[in-house]
CSV table of C-alpha atoms in Angstrom, one decimal:
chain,number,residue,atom,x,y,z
A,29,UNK,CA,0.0,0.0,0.0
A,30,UNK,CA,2.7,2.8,1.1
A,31,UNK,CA,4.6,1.8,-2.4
A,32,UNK,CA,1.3,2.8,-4.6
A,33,UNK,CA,0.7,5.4,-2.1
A,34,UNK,CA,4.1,6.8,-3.4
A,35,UNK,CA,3.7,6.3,-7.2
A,36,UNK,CA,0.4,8.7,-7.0
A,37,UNK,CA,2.4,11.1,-4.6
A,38,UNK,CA,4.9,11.6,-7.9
A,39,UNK,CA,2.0,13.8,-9.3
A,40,UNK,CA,1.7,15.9,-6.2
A,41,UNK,CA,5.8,16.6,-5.9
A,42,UNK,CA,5.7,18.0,-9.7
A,43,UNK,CA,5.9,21.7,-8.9
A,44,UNK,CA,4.1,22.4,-12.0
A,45,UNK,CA,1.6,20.2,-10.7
A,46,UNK,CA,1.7,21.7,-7.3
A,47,UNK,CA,1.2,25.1,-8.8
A,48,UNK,CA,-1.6,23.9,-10.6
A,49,UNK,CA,-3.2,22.7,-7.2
A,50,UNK,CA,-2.6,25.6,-5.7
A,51,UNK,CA,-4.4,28.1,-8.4
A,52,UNK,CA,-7.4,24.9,-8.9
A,53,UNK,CA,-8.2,25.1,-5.3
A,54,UNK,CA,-8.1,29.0,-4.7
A,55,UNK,CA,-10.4,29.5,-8.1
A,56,UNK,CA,-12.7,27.2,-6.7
A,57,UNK,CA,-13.0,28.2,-3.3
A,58,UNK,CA,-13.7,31.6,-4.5
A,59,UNK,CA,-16.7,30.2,-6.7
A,60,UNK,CA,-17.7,28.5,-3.9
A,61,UNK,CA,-18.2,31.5,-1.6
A,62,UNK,CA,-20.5,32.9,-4.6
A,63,UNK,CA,-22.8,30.4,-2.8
A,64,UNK,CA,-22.3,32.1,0.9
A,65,UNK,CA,-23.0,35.3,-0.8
A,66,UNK,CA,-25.9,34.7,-2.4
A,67,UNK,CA,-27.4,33.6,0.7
A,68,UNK,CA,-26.4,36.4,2.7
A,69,UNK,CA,-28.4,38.8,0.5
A,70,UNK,CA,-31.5,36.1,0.1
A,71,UNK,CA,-31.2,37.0,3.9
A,72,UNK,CA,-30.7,40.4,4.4
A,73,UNK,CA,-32.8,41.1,1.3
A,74,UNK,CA,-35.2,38.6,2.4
A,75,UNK,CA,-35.4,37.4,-1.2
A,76,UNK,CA,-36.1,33.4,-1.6
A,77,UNK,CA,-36.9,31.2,-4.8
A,78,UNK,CA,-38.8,28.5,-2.4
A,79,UNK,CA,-41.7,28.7,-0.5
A,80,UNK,CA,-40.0,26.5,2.3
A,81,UNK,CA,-37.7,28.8,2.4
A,82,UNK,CA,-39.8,31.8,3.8
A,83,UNK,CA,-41.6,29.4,6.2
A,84,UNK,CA,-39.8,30.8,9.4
A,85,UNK,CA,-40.6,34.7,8.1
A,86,UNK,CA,-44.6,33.9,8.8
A,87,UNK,CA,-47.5,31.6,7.5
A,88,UNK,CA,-49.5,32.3,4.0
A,89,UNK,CA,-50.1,35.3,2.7
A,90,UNK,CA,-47.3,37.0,5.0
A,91,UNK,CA,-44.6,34.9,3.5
A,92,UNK,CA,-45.5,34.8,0.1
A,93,UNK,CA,-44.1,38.4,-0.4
A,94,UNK,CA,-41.1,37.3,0.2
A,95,UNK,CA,-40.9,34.8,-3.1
A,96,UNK,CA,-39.5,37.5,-5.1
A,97,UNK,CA,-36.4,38.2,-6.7
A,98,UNK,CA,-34.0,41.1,-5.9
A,99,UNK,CA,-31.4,43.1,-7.5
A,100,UNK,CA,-28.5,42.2,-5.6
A,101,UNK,CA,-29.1,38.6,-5.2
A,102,UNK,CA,-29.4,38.2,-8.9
A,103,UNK,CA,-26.2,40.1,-9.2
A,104,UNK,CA,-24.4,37.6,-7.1
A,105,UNK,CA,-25.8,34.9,-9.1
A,106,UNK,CA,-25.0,36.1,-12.5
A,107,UNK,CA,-21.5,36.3,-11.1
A,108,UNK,CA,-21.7,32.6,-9.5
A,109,UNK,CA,-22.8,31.5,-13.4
A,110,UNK,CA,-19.9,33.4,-15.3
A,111,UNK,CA,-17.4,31.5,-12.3
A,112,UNK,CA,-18.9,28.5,-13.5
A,113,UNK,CA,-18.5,29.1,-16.9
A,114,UNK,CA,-14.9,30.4,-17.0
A,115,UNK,CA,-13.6,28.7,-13.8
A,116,UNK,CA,-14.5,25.3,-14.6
A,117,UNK,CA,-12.7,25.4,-17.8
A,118,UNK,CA,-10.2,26.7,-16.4
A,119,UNK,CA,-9.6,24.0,-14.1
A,120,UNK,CA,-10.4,21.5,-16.7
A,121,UNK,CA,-8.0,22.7,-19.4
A,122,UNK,CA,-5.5,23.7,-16.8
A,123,UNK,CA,-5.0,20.1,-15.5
A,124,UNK,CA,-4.4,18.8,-19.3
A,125,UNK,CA,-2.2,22.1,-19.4
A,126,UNK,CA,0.2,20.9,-16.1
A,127,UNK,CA,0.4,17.5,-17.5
A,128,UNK,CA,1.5,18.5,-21.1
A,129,UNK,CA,4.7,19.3,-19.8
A,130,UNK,CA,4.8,23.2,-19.5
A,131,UNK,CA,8.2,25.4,-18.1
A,132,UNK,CA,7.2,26.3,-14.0
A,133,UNK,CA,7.5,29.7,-15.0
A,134,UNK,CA,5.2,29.9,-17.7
A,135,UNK,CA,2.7,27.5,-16.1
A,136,UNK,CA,2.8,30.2,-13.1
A,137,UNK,CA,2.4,32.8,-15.6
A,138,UNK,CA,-0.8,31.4,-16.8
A,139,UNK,CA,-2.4,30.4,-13.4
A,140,UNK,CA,-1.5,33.8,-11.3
A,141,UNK,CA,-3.0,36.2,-14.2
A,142,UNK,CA,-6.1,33.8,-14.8
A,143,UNK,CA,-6.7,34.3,-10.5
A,144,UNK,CA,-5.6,37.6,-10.6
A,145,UNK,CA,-8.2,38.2,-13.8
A,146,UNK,CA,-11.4,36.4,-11.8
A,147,UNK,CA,-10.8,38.0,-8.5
A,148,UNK,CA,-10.7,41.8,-9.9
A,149,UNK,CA,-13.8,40.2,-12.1
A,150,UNK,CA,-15.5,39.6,-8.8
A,151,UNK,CA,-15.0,43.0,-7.1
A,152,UNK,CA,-15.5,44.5,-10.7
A,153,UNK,CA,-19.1,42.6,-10.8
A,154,UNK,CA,-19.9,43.4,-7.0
A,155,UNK,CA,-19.1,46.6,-6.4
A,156,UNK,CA,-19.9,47.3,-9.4
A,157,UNK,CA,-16.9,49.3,-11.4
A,158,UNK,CA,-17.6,51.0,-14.6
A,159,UNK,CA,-17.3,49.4,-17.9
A,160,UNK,CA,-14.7,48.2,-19.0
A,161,UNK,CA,-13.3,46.8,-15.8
A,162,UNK,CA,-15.7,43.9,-15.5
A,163,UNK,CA,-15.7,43.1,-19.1
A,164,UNK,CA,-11.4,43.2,-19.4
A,165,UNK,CA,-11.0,41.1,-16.8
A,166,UNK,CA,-13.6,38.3,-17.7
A,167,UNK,CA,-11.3,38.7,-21.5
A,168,UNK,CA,-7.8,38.3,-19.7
A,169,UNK,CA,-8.8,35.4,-18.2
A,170,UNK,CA,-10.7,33.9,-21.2
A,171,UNK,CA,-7.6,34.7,-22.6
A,172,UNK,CA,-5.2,32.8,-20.6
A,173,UNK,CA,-7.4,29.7,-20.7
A,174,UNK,CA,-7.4,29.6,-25.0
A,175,UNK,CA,-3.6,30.1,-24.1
A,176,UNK,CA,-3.2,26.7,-22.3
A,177,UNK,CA,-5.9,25.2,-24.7
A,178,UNK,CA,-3.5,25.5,-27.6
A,179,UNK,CA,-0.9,24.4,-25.3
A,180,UNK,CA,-2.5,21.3,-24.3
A,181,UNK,CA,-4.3,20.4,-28.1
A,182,UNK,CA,-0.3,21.0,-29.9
A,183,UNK,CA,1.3,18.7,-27.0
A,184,UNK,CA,-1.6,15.6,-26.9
A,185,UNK,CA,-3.2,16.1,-30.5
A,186,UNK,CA,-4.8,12.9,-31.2
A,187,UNK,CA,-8.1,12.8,-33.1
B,1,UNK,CA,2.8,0.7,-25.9
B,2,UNK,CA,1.8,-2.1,-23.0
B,3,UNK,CA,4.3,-0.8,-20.6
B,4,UNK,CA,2.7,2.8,-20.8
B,5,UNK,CA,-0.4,1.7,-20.3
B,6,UNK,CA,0.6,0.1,-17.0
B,7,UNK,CA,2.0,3.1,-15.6
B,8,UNK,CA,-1.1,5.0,-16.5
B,9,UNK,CA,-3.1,2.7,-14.8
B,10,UNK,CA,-1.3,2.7,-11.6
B,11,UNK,CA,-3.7,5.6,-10.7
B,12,UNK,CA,-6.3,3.4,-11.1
B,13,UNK,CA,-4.9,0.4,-8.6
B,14,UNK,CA,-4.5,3.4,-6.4
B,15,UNK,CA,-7.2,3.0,-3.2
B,16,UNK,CA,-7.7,6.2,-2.9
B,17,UNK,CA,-7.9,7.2,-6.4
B,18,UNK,CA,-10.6,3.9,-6.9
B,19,UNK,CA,-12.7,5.3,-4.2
B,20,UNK,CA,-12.4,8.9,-5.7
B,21,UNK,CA,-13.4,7.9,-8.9
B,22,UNK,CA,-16.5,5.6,-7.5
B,23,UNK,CA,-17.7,8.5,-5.7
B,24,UNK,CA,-17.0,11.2,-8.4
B,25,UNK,CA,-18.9,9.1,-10.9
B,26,UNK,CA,-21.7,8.6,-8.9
B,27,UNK,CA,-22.4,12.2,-7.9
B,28,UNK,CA,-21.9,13.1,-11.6
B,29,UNK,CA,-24.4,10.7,-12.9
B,30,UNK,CA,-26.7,11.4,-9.9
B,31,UNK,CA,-26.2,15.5,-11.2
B,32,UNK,CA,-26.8,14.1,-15.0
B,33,UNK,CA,-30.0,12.6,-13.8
B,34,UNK,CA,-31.6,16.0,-13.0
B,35,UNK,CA,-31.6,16.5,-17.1
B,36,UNK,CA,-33.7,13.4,-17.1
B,37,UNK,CA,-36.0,14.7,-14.3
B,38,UNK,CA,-36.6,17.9,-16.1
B,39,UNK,CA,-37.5,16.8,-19.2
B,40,UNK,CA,-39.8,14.5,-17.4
B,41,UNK,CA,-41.5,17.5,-15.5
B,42,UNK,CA,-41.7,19.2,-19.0
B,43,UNK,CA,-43.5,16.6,-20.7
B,44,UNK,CA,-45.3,16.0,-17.9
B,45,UNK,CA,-46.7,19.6,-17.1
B,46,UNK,CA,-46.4,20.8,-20.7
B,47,UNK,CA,-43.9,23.6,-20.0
B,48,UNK,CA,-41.2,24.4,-22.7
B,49,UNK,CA,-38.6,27.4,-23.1
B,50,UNK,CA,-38.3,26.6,-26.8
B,51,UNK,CA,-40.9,26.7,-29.5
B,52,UNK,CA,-39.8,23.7,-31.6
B,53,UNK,CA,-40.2,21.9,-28.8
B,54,UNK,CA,-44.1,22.9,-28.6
B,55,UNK,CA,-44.4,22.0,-32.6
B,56,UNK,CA,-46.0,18.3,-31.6
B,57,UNK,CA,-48.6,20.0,-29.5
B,58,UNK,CA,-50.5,21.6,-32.4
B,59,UNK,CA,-49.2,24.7,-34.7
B,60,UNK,CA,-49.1,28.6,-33.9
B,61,UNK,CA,-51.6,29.9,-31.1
B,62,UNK,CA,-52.2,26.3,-29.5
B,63,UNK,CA,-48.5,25.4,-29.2
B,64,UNK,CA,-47.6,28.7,-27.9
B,65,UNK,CA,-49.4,28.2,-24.6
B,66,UNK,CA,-46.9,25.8,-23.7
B,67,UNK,CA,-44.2,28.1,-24.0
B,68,UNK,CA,-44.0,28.9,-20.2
B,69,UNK,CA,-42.4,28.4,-16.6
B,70,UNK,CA,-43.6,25.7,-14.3
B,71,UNK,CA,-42.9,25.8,-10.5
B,72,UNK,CA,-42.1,22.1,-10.6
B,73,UNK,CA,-40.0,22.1,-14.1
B,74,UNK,CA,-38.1,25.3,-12.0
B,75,UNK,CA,-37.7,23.6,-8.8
B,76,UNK,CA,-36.3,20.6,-10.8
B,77,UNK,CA,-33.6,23.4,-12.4
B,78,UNK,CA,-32.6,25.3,-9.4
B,79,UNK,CA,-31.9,21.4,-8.1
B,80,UNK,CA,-29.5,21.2,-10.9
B,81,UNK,CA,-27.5,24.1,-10.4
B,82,UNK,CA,-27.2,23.6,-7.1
B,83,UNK,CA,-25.5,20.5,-8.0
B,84,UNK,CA,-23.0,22.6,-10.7
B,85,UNK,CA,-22.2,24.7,-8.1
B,86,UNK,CA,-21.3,22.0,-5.4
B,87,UNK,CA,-20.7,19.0,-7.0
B,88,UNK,CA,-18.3,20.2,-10.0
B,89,UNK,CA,-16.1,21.8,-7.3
B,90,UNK,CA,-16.2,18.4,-5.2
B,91,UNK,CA,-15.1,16.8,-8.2
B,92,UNK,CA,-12.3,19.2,-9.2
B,93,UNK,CA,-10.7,19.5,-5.6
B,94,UNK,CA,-11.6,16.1,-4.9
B,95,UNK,CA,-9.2,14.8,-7.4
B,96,UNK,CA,-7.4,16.9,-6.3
B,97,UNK,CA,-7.2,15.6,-2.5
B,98,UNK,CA,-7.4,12.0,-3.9
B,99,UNK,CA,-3.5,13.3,-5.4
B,100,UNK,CA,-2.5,14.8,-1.8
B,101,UNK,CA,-1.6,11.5,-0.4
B,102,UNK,CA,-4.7,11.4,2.4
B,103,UNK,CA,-5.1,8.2,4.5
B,104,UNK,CA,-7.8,5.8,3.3
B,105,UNK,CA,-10.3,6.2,5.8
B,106,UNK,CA,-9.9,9.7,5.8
B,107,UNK,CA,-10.9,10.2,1.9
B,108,UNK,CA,-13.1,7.5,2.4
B,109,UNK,CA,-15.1,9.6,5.5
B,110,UNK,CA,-15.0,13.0,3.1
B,111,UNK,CA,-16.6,11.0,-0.3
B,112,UNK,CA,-18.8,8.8,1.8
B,113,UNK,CA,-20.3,12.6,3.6
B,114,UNK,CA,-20.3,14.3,0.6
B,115,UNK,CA,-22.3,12.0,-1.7
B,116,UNK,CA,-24.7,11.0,1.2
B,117,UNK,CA,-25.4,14.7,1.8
B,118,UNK,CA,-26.0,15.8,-1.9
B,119,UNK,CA,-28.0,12.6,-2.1
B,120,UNK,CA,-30.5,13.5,1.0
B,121,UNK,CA,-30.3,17.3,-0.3
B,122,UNK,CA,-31.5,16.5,-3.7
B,123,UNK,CA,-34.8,14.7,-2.3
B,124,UNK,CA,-35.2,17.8,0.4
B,125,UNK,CA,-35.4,19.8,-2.6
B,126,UNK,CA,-37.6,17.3,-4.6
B,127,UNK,CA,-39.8,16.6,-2.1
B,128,UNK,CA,-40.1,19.0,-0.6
B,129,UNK,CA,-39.0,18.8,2.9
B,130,UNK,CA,-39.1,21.5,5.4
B,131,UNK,CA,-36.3,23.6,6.0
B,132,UNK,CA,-33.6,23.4,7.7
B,133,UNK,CA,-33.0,19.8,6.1
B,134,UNK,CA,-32.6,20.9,2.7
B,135,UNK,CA,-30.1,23.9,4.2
B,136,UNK,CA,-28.4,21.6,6.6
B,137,UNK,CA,-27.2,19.1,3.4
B,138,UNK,CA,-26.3,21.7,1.8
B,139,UNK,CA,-23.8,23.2,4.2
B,140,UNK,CA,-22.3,19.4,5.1
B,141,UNK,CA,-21.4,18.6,1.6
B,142,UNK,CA,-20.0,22.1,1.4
B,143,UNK,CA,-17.5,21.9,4.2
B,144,UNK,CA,-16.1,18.7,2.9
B,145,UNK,CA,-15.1,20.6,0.3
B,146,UNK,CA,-13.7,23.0,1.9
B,147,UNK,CA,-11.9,20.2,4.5
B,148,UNK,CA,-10.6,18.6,0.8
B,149,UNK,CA,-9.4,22.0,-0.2
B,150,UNK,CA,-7.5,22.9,3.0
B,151,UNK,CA,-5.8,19.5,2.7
B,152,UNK,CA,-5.0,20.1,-1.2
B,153,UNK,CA,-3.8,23.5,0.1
B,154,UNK,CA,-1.6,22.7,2.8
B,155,UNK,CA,0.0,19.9,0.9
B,156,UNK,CA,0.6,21.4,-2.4
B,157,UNK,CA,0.9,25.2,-1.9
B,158,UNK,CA,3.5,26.8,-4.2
B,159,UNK,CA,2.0,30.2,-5.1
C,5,UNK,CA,13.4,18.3,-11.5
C,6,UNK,CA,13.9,17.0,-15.0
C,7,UNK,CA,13.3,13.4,-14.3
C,8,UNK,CA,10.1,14.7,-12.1
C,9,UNK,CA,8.7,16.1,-15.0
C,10,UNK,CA,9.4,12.8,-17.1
C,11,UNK,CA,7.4,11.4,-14.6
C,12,UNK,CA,4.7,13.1,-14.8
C,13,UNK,CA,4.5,13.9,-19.0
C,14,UNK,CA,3.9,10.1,-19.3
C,15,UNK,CA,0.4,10.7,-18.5
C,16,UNK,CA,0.7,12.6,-21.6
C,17,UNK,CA,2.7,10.0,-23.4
C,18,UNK,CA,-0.4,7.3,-23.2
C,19,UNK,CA,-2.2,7.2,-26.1
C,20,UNK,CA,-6.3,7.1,-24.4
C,21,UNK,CA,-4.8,9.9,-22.6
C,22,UNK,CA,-3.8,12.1,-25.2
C,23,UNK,CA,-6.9,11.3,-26.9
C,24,UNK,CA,-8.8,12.8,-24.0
C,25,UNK,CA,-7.2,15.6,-23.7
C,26,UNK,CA,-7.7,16.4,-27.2
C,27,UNK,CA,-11.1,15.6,-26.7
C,28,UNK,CA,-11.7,17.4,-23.7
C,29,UNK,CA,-10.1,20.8,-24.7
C,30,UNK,CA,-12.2,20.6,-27.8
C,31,UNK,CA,-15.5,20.7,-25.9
C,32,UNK,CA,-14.2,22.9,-23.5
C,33,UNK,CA,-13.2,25.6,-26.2
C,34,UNK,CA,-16.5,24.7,-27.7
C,35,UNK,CA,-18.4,25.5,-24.6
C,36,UNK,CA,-16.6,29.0,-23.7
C,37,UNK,CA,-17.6,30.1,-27.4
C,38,UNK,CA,-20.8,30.1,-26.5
C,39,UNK,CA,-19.3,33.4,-23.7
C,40,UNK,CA,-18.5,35.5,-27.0
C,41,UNK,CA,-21.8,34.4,-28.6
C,42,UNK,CA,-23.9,35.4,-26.1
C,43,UNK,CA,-21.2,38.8,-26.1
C,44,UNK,CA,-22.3,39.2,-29.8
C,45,UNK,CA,-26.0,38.7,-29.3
C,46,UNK,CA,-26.0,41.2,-26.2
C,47,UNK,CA,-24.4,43.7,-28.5
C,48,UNK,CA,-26.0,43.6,-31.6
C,49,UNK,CA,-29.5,42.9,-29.7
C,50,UNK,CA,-28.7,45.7,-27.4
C,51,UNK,CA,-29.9,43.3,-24.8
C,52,UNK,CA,-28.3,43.3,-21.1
C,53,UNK,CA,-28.6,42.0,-17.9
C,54,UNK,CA,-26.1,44.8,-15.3
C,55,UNK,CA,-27.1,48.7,-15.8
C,56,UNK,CA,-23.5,49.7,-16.3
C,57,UNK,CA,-23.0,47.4,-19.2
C,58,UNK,CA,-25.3,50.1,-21.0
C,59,UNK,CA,-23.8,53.3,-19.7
C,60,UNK,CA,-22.1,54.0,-23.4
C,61,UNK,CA,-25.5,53.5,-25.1
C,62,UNK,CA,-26.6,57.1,-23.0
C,63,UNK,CA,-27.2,58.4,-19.5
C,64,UNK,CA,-30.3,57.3,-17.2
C,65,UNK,CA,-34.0,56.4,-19.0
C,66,UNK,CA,-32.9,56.2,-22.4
C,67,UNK,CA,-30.2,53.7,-21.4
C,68,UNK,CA,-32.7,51.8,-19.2
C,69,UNK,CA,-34.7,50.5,-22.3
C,70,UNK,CA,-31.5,47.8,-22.9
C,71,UNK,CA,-31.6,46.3,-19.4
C,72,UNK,CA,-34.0,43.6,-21.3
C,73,UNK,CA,-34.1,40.1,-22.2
C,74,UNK,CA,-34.1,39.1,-25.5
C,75,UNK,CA,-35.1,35.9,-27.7
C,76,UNK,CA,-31.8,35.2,-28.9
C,77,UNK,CA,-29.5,36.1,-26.1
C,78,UNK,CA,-31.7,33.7,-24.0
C,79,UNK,CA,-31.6,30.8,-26.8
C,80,UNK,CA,-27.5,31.2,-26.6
C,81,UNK,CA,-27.7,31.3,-22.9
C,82,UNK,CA,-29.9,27.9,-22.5
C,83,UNK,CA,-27.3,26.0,-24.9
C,84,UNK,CA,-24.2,27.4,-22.6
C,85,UNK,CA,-26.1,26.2,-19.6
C,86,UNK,CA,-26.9,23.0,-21.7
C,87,UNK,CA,-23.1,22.3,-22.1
C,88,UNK,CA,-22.0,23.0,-18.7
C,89,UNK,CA,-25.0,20.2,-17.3
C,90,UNK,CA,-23.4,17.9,-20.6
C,91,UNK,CA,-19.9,18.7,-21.1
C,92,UNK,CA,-18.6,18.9,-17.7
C,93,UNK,CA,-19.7,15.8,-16.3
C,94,UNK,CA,-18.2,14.4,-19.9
C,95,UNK,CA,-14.9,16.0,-18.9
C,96,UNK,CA,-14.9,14.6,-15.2
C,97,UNK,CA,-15.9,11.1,-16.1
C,98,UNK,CA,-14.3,10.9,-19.0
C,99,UNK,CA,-11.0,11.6,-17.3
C,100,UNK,CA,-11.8,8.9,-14.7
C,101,UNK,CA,-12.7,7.0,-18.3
C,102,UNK,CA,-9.3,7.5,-20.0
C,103,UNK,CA,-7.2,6.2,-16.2
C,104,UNK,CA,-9.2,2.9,-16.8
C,105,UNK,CA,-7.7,1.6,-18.9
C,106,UNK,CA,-9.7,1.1,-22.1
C,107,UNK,CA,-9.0,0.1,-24.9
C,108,UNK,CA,-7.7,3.0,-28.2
C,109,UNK,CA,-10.2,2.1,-30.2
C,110,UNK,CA,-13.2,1.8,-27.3
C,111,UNK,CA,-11.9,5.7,-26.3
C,112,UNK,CA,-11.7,7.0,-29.6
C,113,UNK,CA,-15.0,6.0,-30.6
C,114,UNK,CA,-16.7,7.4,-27.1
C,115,UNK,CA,-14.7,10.7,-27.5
C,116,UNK,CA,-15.9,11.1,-31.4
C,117,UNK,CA,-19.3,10.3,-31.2
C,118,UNK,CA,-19.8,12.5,-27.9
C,119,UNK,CA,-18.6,15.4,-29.4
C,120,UNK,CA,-20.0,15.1,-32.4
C,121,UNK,CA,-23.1,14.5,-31.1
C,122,UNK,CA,-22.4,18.4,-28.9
C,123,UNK,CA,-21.3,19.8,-31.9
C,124,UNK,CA,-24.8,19.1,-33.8
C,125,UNK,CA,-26.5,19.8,-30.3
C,126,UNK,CA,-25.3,23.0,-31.0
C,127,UNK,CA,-26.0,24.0,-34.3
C,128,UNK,CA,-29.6,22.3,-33.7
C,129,UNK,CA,-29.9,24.5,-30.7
C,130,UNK,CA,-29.0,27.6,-32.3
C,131,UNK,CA,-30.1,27.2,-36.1
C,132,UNK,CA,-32.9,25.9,-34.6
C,133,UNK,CA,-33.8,22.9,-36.0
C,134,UNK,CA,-37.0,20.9,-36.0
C,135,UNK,CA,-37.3,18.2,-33.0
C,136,UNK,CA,-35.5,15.4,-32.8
C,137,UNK,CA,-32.7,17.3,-33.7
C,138,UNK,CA,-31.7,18.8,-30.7
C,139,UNK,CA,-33.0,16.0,-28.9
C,140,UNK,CA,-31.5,13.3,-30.3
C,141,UNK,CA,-27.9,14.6,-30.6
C,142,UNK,CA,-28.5,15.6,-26.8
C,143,UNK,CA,-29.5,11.6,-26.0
C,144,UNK,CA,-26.2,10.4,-27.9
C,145,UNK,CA,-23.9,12.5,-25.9
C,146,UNK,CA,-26.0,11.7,-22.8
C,147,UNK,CA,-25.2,8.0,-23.5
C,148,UNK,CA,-21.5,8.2,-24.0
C,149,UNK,CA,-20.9,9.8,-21.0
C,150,UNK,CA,-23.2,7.1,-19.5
C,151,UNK,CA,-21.4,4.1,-21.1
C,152,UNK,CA,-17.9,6.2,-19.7
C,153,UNK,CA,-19.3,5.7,-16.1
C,154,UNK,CA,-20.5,2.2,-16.2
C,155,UNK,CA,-16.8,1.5,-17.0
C,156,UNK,CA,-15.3,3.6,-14.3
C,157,UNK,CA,-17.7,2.1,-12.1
C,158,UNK,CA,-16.9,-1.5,-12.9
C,159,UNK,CA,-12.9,-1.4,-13.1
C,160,UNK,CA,-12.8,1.9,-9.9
C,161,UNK,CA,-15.3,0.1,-7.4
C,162,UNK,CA,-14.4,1.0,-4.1
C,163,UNK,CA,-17.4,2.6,-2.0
């Protein structure tokens, strides 16, 4: 068992691979807390999409009002669905990226301006900032991820 | 050609990576499943978003009374991003921690949690059952991720 | 370092791996066009969903009138959220797929048909084209990805 145990563990001693974990987990922990927002505001705004949910706010009628959607939530959640679709990809693509054999230093390159990219695109979506904040960041890091795409389709092309 | 394949599948005879991938598979059919459930509902309730899905209903006014939202068809949908928003992550960081060199029973105790909490959150949604059960499944599942993503973290971090 | 890497690019080496990744960052890249689709539709549709994504179109009620939904945007939006519910579980299971072990041939002819079967999911989605189209080439790539985890499933089995 400990000698298979070590043959995996190769993976995780790669520093490109390492990196790669790194950047995976803090992308997706950040997506993640989209969640945590959005309830915050259903909360505060008092703003639910199920009738169970507004069970504890009063009975009937009195609750009902509170089935609604609001502003902010929805804000939260378009962010939380532009995550998903450029974060997943990300960590998708990236993984094929790390394992086609990049230099450290460009791999690094890749990961820290794709997080850099989706965090300002977070603040730039929340706060919100003017145009073209939100929209340049979303394109930097949709950017970097067509980067490691052709990466990963020259290195494993097999059709 | 043989000898590669071996070393591939050395993941594979992996414990931990055979109990990842048992676990990821399931919760990623169980998440494919809701496409099943929704179409069901929309056949069922007569509720489409496109209108060449109406066409076998009858042509122009008649068919275009099915073009609309139903509360079950929605619930069924808001059940299925929940699961893109928690069980993608699971099954990006969970690979992840399967790759970090954890103990047995310890992946074992985070996969086993995880997919028994999404399981019993998916039928509080369906059912559905009164809050907080549908809230509390949601939050279990959540913090093994973020247990899994502390682990990947502290074992791989090279920023 | 070097012979870490060598290590680790083997994955890479492996035939039904590089076949994958090709795969995989196809339908990725395929997916995140649908982003700059739904970009174009916004634009020439002068259709958005955040109030300062129509600050250059004019100041206060006259800019107001684009905060809309519109027919096409939402058609392009419903086949994005179609690929993330189809190709990202085909991207985590087919990974799981590809460490398996299977056969060249068995992968090859998964990979293909799946995304074929997205592409023309896509074009039926978008063209539109009459039912069973979209339906259909939907059902095929639903299927694959099936057959994918019933293999995983049967050589990973380890609950």
């Amino acid at each position: 068992r400990r000698a298979e145990m070590a043959k995996v563990s190769q993976l995780i001693d790669d520093e490109v691979f390492r990196a790669y974990a790194t950047y995976a987990a803090i992308v997706l922990v950040k997506m993640m807390l989209m969640s945590s927002i959005t309830g915050y505001f259903r909360f505060t705004r008092k703003a639910f999409a199920n009738p169970e949910d507004t069970a504890s706010f009063g009975k009937g009628e009195s609750a009902k009002k509170y089935l609604r959607t609001d502003p902010d939530v929805e804000r939260v959640r378009r962010v939380h669905l532009n995550d998903l679709e450029n974060i997943v990809p990300f960590v998708g693509i990236g993984l094929l990226y790390a394992l086609s054999g990049p230099e450290l230093s460009m791999a690094l390159l890749h990961f820290r301006i794709f997080t850099g990219a989706r965090i300002l695109h977070t603040f730039a979506y929340l706060i919100p900032l003017p145009q073209p904040g939100r929209g340049l960041s979303w394109a930097v890091g949709y950017s970097v991820t067509f980067s490691m795409a052709y990466k990963v389709l020259k290195t494993a092309w097999l059709l």
